[in-house]
Short mmCIF file of C-alpha atoms in Angstrom, two decimals:
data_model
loop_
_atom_site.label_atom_id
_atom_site.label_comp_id
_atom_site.label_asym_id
_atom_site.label_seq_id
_atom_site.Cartn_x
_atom_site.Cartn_y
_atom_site.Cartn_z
CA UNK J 1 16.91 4.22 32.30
CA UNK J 2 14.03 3.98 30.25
CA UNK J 3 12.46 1.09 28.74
CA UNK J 4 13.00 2.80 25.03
CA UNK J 5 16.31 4.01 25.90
CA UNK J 6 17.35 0.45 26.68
CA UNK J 7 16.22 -0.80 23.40
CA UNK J 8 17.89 1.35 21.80
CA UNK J 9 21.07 1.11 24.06
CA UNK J 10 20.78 -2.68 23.30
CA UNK J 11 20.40 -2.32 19.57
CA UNK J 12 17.43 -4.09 19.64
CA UNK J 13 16.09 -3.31 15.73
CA UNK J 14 19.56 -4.49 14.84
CA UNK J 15 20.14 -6.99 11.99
CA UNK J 16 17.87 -9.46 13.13
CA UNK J 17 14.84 -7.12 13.33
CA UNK J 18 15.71 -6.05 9.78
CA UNK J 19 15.87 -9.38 8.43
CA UNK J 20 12.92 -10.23 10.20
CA UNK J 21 10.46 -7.80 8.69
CA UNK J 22 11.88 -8.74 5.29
CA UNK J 23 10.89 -12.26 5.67
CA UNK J 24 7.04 -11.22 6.70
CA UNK J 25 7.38 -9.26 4.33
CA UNK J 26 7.57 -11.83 1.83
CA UNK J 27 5.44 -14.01 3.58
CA UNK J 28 2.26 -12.17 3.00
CA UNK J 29 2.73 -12.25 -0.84
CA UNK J 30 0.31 -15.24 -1.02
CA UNK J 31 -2.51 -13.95 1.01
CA UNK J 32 -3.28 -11.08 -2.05
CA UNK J 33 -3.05 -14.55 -4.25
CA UNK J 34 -5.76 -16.19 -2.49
CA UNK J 35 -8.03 -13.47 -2.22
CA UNK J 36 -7.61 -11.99 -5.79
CA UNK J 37 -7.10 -15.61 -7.32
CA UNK J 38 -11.12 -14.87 -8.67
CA UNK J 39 -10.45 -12.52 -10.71
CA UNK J 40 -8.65 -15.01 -12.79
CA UNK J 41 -10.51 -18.47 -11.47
CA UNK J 42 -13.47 -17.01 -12.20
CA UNK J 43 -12.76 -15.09 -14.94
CA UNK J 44 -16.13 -14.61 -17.55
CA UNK J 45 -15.33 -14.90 -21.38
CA UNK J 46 -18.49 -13.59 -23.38
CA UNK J 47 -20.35 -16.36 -24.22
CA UNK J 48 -23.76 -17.69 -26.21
CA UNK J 49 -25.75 -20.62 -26.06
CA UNK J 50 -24.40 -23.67 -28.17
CA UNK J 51 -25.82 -25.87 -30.81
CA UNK J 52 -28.38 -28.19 -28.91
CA UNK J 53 -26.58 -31.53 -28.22
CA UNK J 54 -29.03 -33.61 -29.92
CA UNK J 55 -28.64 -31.50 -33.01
CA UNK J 56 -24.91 -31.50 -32.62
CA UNK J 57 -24.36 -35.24 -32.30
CA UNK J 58 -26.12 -35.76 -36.08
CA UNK J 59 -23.91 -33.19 -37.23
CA UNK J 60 -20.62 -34.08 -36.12
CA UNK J 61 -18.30 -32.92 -39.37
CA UNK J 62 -20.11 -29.85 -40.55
CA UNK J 63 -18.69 -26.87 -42.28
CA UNK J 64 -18.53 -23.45 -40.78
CA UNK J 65 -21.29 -22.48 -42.56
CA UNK J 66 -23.57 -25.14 -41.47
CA UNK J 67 -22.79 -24.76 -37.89
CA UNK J 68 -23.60 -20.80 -38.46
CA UNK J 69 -26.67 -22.37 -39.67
CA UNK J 70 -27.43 -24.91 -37.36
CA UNK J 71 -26.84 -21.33 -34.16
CA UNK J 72 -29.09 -18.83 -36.05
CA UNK J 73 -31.97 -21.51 -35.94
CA UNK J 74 -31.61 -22.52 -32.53
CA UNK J 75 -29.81 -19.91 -30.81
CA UNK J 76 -32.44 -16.37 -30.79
CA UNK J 77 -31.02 -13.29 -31.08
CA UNK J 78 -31.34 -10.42 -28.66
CA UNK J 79 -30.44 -6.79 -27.56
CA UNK J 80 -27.75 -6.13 -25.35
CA UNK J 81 -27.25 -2.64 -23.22
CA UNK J 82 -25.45 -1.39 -26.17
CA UNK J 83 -27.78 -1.78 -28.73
CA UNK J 84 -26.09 -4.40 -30.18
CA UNK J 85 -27.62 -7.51 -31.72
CA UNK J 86 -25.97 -10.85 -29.88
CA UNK J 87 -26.68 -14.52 -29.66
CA UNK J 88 -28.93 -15.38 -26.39
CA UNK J 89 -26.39 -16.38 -23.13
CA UNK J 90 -28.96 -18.69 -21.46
CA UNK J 91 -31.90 -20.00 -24.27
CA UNK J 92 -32.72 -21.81 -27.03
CA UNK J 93 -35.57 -22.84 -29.54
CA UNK J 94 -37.42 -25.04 -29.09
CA UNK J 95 -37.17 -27.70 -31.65
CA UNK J 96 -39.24 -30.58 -33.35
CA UNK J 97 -38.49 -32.80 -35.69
CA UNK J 98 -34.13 -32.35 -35.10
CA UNK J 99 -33.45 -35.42 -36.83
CA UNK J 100 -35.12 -33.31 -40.54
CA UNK J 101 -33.49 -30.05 -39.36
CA UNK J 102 -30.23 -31.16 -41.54
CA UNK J 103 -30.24 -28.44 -44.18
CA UNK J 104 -32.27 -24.86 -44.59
CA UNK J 105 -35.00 -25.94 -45.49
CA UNK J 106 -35.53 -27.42 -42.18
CA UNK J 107 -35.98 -23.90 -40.50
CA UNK J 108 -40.00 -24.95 -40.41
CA UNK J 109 -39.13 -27.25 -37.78
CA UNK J 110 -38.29 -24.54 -35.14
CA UNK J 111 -40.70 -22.52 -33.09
CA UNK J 112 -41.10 -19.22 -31.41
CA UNK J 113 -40.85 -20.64 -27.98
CA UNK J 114 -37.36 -20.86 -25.97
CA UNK J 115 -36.20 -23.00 -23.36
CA UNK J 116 -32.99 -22.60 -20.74
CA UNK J 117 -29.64 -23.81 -22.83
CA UNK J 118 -28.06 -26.87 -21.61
CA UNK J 119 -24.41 -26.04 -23.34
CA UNK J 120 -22.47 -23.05 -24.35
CA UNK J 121 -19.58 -22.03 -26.27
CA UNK J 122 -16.97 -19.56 -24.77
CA UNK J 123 -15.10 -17.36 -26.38
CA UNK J 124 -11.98 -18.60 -24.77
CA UNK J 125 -12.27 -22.04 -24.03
CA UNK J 126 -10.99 -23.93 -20.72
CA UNK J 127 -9.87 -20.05 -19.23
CA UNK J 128 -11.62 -20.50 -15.97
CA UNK J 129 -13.34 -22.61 -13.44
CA UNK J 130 -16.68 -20.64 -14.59
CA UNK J 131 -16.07 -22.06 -18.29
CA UNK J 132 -15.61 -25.80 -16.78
CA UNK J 133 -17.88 -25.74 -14.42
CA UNK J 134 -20.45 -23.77 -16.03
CA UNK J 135 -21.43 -21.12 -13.95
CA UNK J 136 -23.36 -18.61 -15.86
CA UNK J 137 -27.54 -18.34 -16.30
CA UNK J 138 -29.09 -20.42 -13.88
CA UNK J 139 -26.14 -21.59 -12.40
CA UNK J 140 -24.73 -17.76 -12.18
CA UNK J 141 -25.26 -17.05 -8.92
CA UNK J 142 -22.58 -19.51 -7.97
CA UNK J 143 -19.84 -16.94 -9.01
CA UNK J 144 -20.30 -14.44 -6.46
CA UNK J 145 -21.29 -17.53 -4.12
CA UNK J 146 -17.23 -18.82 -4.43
CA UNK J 147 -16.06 -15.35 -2.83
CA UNK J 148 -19.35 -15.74 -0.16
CA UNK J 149 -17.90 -19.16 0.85
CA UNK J 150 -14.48 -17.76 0.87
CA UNK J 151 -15.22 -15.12 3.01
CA UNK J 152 -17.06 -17.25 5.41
CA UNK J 153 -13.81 -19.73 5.18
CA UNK J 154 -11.48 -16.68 6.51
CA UNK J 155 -14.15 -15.69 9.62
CA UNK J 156 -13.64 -18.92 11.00
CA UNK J 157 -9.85 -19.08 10.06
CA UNK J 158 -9.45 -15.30 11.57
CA UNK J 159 -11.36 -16.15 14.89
CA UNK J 160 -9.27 -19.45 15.13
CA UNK J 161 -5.85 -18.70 14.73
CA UNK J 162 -5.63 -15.77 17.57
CA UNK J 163 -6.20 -18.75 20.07
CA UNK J 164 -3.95 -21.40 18.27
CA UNK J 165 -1.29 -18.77 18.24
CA UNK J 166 -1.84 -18.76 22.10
CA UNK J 167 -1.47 -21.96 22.68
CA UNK J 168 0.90 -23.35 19.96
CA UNK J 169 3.17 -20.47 19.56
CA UNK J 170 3.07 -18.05 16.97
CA UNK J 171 5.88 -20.02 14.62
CA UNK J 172 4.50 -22.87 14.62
CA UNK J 173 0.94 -21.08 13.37
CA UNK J 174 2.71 -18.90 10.99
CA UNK J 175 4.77 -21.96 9.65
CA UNK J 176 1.99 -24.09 9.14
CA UNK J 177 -0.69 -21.30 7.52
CA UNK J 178 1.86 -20.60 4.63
CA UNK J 179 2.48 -24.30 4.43
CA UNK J 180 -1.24 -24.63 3.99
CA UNK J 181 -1.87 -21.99 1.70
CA UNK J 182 0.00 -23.42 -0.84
CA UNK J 183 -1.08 -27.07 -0.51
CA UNK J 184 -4.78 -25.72 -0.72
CA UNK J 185 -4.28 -23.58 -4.06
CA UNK J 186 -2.49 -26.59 -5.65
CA UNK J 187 -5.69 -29.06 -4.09
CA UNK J 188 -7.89 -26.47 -5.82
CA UNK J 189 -6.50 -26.81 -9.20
CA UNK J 190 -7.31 -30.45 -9.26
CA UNK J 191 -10.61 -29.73 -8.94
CA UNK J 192 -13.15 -32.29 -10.58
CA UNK J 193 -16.49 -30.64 -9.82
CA UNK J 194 -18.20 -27.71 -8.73
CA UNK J 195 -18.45 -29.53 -5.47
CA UNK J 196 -15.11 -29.82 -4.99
CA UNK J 197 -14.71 -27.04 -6.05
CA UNK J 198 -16.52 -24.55 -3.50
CA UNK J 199 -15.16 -26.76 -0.41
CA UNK J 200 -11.37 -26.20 -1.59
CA UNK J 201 -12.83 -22.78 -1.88
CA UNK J 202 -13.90 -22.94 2.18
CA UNK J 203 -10.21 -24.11 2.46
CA UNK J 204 -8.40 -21.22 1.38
CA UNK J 205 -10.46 -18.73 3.49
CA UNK J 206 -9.35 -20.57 6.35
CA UNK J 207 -5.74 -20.66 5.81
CA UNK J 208 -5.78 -17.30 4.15
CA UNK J 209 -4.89 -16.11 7.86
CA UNK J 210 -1.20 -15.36 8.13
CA UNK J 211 -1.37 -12.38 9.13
CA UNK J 212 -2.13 -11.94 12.69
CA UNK J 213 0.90 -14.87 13.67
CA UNK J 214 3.40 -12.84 11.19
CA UNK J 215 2.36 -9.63 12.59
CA UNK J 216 2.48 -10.71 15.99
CA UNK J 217 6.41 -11.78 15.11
CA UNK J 218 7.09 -8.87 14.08
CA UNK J 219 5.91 -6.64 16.88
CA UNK J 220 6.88 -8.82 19.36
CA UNK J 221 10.54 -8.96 18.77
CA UNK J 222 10.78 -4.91 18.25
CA UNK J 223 10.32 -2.40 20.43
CA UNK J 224 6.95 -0.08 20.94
CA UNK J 225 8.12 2.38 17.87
CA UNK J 226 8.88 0.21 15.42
CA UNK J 227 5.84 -1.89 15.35
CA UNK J 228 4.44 0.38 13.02
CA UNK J 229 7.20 -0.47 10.35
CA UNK J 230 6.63 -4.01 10.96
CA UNK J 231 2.85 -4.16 10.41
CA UNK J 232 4.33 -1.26 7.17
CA UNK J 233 6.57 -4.01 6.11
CA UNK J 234 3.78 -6.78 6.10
CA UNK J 235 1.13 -4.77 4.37
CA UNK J 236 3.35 -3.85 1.33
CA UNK J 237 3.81 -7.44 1.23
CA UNK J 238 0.21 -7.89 0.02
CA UNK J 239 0.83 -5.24 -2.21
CA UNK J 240 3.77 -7.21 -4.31
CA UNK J 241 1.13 -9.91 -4.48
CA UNK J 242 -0.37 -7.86 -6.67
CA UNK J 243 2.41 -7.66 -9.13
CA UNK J 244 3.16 -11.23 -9.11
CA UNK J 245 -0.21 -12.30 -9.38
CA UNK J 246 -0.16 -10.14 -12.86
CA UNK J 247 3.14 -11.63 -13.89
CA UNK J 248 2.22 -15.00 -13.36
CA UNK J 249 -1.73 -14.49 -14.81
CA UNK J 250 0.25 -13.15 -17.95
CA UNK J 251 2.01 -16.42 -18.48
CA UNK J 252 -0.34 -18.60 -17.20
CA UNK J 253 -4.09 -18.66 -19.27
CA UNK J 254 -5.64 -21.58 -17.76
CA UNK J 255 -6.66 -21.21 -14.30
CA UNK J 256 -5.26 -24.32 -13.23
CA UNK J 257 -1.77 -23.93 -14.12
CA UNK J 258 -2.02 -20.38 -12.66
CA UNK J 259 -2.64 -21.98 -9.81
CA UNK J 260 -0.18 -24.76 -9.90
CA UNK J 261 2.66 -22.18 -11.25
CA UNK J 262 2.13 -20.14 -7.80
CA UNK J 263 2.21 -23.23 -5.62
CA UNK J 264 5.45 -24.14 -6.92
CA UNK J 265 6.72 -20.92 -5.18
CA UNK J 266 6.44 -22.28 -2.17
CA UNK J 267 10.10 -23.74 -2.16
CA UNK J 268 11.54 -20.55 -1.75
CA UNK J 269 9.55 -20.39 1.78
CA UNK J 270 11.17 -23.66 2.96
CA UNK J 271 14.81 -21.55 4.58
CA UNK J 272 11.76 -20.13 6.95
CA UNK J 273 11.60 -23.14 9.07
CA UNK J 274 15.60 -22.10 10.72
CA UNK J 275 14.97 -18.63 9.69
CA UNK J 276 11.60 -17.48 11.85
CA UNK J 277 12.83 -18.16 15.64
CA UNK J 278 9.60 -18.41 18.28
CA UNK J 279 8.27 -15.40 19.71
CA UNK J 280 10.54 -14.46 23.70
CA UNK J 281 7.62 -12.86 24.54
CA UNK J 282 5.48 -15.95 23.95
CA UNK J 283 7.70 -18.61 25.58
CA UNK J 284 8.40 -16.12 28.44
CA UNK J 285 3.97 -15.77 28.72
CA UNK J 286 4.15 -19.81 29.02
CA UNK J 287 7.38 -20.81 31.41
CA UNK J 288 10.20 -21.43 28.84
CA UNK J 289 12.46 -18.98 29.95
CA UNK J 290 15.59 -21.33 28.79
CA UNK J 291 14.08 -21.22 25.23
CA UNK J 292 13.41 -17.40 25.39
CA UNK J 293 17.14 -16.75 26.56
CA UNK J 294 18.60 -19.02 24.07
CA UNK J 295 16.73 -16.61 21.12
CA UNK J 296 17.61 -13.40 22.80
CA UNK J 297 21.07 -14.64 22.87
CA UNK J 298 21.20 -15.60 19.07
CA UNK J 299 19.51 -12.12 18.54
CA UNK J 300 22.28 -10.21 20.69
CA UNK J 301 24.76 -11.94 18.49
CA UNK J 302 23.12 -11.32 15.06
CA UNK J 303 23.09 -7.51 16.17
CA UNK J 304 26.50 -7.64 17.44
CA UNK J 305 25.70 -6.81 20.40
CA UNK J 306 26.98 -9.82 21.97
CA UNK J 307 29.60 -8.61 24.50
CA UNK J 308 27.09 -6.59 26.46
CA UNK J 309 27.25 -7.55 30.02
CA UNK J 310 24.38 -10.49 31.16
CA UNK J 311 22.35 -8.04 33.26
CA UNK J 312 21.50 -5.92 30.20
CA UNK J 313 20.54 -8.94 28.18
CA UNK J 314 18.24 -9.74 31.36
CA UNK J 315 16.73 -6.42 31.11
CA UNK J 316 16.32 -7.02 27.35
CA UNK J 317 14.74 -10.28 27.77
CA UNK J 318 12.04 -8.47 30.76
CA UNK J 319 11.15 -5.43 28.05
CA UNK J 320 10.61 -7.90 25.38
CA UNK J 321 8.66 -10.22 27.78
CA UNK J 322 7.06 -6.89 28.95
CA UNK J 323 7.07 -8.76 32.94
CA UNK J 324 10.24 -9.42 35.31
CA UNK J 325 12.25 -11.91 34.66
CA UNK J 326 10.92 -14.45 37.89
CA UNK J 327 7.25 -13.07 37.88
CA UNK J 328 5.15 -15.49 36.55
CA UNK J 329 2.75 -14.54 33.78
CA UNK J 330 -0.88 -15.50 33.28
CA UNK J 331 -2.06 -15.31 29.87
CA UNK J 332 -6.09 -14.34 29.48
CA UNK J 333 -7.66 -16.46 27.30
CA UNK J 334 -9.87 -14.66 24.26
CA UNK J 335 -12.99 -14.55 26.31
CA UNK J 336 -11.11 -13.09 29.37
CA UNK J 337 -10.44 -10.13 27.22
CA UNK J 338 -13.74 -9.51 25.20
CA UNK J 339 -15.37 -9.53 29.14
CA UNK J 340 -13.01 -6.79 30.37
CA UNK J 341 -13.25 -4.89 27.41
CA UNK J 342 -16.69 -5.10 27.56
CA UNK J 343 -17.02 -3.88 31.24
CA UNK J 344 -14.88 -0.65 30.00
CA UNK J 345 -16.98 1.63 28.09
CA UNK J 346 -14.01 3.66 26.92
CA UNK J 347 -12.81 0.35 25.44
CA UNK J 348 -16.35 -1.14 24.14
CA UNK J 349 -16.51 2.86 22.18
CA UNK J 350 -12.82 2.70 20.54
CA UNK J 351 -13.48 -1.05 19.58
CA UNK J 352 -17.22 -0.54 17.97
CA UNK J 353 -15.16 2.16 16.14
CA UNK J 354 -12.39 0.29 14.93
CA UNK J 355 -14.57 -2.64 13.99
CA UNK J 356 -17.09 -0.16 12.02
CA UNK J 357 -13.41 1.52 10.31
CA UNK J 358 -12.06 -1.84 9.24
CA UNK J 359 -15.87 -2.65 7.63
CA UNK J 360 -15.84 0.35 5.67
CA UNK J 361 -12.52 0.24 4.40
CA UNK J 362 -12.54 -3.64 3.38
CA UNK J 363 -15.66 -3.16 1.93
CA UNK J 364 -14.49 0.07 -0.18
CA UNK J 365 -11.31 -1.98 -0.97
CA UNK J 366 -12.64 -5.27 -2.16
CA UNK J 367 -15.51 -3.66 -4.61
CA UNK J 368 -12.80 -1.33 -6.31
CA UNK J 369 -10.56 -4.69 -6.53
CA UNK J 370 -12.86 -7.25 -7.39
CA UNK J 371 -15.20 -4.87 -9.85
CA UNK J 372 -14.16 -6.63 -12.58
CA UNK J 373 -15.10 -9.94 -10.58
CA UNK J 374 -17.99 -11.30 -13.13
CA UNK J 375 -17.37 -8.42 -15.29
CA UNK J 376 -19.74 -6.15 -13.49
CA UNK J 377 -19.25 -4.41 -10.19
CA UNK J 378 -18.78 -6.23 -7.65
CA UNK J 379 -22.23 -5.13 -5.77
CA UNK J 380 -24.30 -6.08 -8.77
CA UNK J 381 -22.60 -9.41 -9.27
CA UNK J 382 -23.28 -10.90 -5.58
CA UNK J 383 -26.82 -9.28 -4.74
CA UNK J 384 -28.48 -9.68 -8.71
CA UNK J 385 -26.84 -13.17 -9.51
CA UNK J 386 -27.75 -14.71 -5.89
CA UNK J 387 -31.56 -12.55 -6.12
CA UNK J 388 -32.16 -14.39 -9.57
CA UNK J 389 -31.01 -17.93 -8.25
CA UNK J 390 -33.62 -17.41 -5.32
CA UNK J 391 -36.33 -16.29 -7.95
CA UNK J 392 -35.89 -19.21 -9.86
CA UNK J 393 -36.19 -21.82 -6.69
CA UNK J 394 -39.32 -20.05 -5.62
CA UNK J 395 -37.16 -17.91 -2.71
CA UNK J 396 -38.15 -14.39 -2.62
CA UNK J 397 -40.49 -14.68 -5.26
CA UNK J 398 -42.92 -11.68 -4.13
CA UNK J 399 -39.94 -9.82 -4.51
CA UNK J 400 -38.87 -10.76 -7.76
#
């Protein structure tokens, strides 16, 4: 009898399996959150240079008309790629004499000459972490920089959590990352400071990992033909995200109560912890066979399959161990595995393909998602806004 046919004999996608891929299936919901949170965090309201604050502060009650007054002196005008005549984004005058500047007449007391902006008024005010924090002009190049630090957050997470899952189990890791995802979006809407800010940021890369634990679940508690379904059944999980990330950015204006609204989802992820049992293949790979036979036997019962005679659930326990039931299994560590790959050149081929597949696609999928990101595409936004922050510091100046 064949390894397949026994599955199948044994029921093995049964009720458990089911139920199984519906939970990781609702566990990757908050990864699309995390990494699409910017188009909302980060969100850009047009925007013009304010009233200078010394100017402002002697002109604290001051009709509408005035304070049009007070932004056509100090605020120049300029062409935008439309044509259109709008207030400067990132200068002002240059003023003397602010304290006589009270009335029109005062317009004598402004020159030709501009200099950077120190405050600006949004059109939607307190929308973003880019209004509070002020990241536009000089200071721009910090919006594509919070998806740079992200990304960098989720390398290390990604080449972490293959090795934690290894030696902690893959519950445990999968338990803990969704745990953490949500404590780190509701950390970053208490954010104080830019700062603060951009090392929550870090954060949330890191734990944005749950998906090599839940798909590891997944696959190994199914047999070889319906992994597929279960990585199917994780993906489309990201995909909700999606939706409720647009439900809840509806509702929720200010970035901080988006953020906050989301976290308090996290309750309905709490049945997990007696839902998600530990991986039999796992506790087989590291001696605890008692443990392994305990969940097989809950998952014979689930499926109703509990009256089959002990030697089949033996045999179901070795396929989903993939080793005999008394041959002891030696696990190769991370390194093991990139050295025997690399001594197979059939191996090293398929992998530099797969790797060069994976960059192409995320790359193709991320600037069609995040085009919107700073309200350009997404290309322009990170290399122009982090090429004019290293012209203004001096960095690539014979460039510039």
């Amino acid at each position: 009898m064949s390894k397949e046919r026994e599955f199948k004999e044994l029921n093995v996608f049964g009720f458990y399996q089911k139920r199984l891929s519906l939970l990781l299936f609702l566990s990757t919901i908050p990864s699309c959150i995390l990494s699409f949170r910017f188009l909302y965090t980060v969100y850009e309201p047009e925007f013009h240079c304010d009233v200078p604050a010394a100017l402002s502060e002697n002109n604290i009650n001051v009709t509408e008309s005035k304070y049009e007054y007070l932004l056509n002196v100090t605020v120049p005008w300029n062409t935008n790629d439309k044509q259109e005549l709008v207030r400067s984004e990132c200068f002002n005058y240059d003023m003397y004499g602010i304290d006589t500047l009270t009335n029109e007449s005062g317009t004598g007391w402004v020159v030709n000459n501009t200099s950077p902006c120190k405050r600006w008024r949004f059109a939607q005010d307190g929308v973003s972490a880019l209004t509070e924090f002020k990241f536009v002009c000089e200071r721009a190049w910090m919006k594509p920089f919070t998806f740079t630090v992200y990304a960098v957050g989720k390398m290390f997470g990604t080449c972490a959590v293959g090795p934690t899952s290894d030696k902690f189990g893959r519950r445990v890791v999968f338990l803990v990352l969704i745990a953490l995802q949500y404590i780190a979006l509701l950390l970053l809407s208490f954010s104080t400071s830019a700062p603060m800010y951009m090392s929550v940021v870090v954060l949330t890369g890191v734990v944005d990992t749950v998906y090599p634990p839940a798909i590891s679940l997944g696959t190994e508690f199914a047999s070889t033909e319906k992994r597929t379904f279960i990585t199917f059944c994780a993906q489309m999980g990201y995909s909700l995200g999606f939706l409720v990330l647009t439900f809840l950015g509806y509702f929720f204006r200010d970035w901080r109560w988006l953020l906050r609204a989301f976290s308090f989802t996290a309750l309905l992820y709490i049945p997990y912890y007696w839902l998600i049992d530990e991986s039999p293949r796992w506790l087989s790979s590291v001696g605890r066979e008692e443990e392994s036979q305990r969940i097989l036997s809950k998952i014979a019962k689930l499926n109703k399959t509990h009256n089959i005679p002990s030697h089949d659930l033996e045999e179901l326990e070795t396929n989903l161990s993939g080793s005999l039931k008394n041959e002891k299994v030696k696990s190769l560590k991370f390194f093991e595995v990139l050295k025997l790959v690399l001594k197979q050149p059939v191996l090293l081929k398929r992998l530099i393909i797969v790797f060069f597949a994976w960059y192409c696609t995320s790359l193709t999928y991320y600037v069609i998602e995040l085009q919107q990101f700073v309200g350009k595409s997404f290309f322009e936004s990170l290399f122009i806004g982090t090429c004019r922050h290293c012209c203004n510091c001096g960095l690539l100046s014979n460039l510039c």
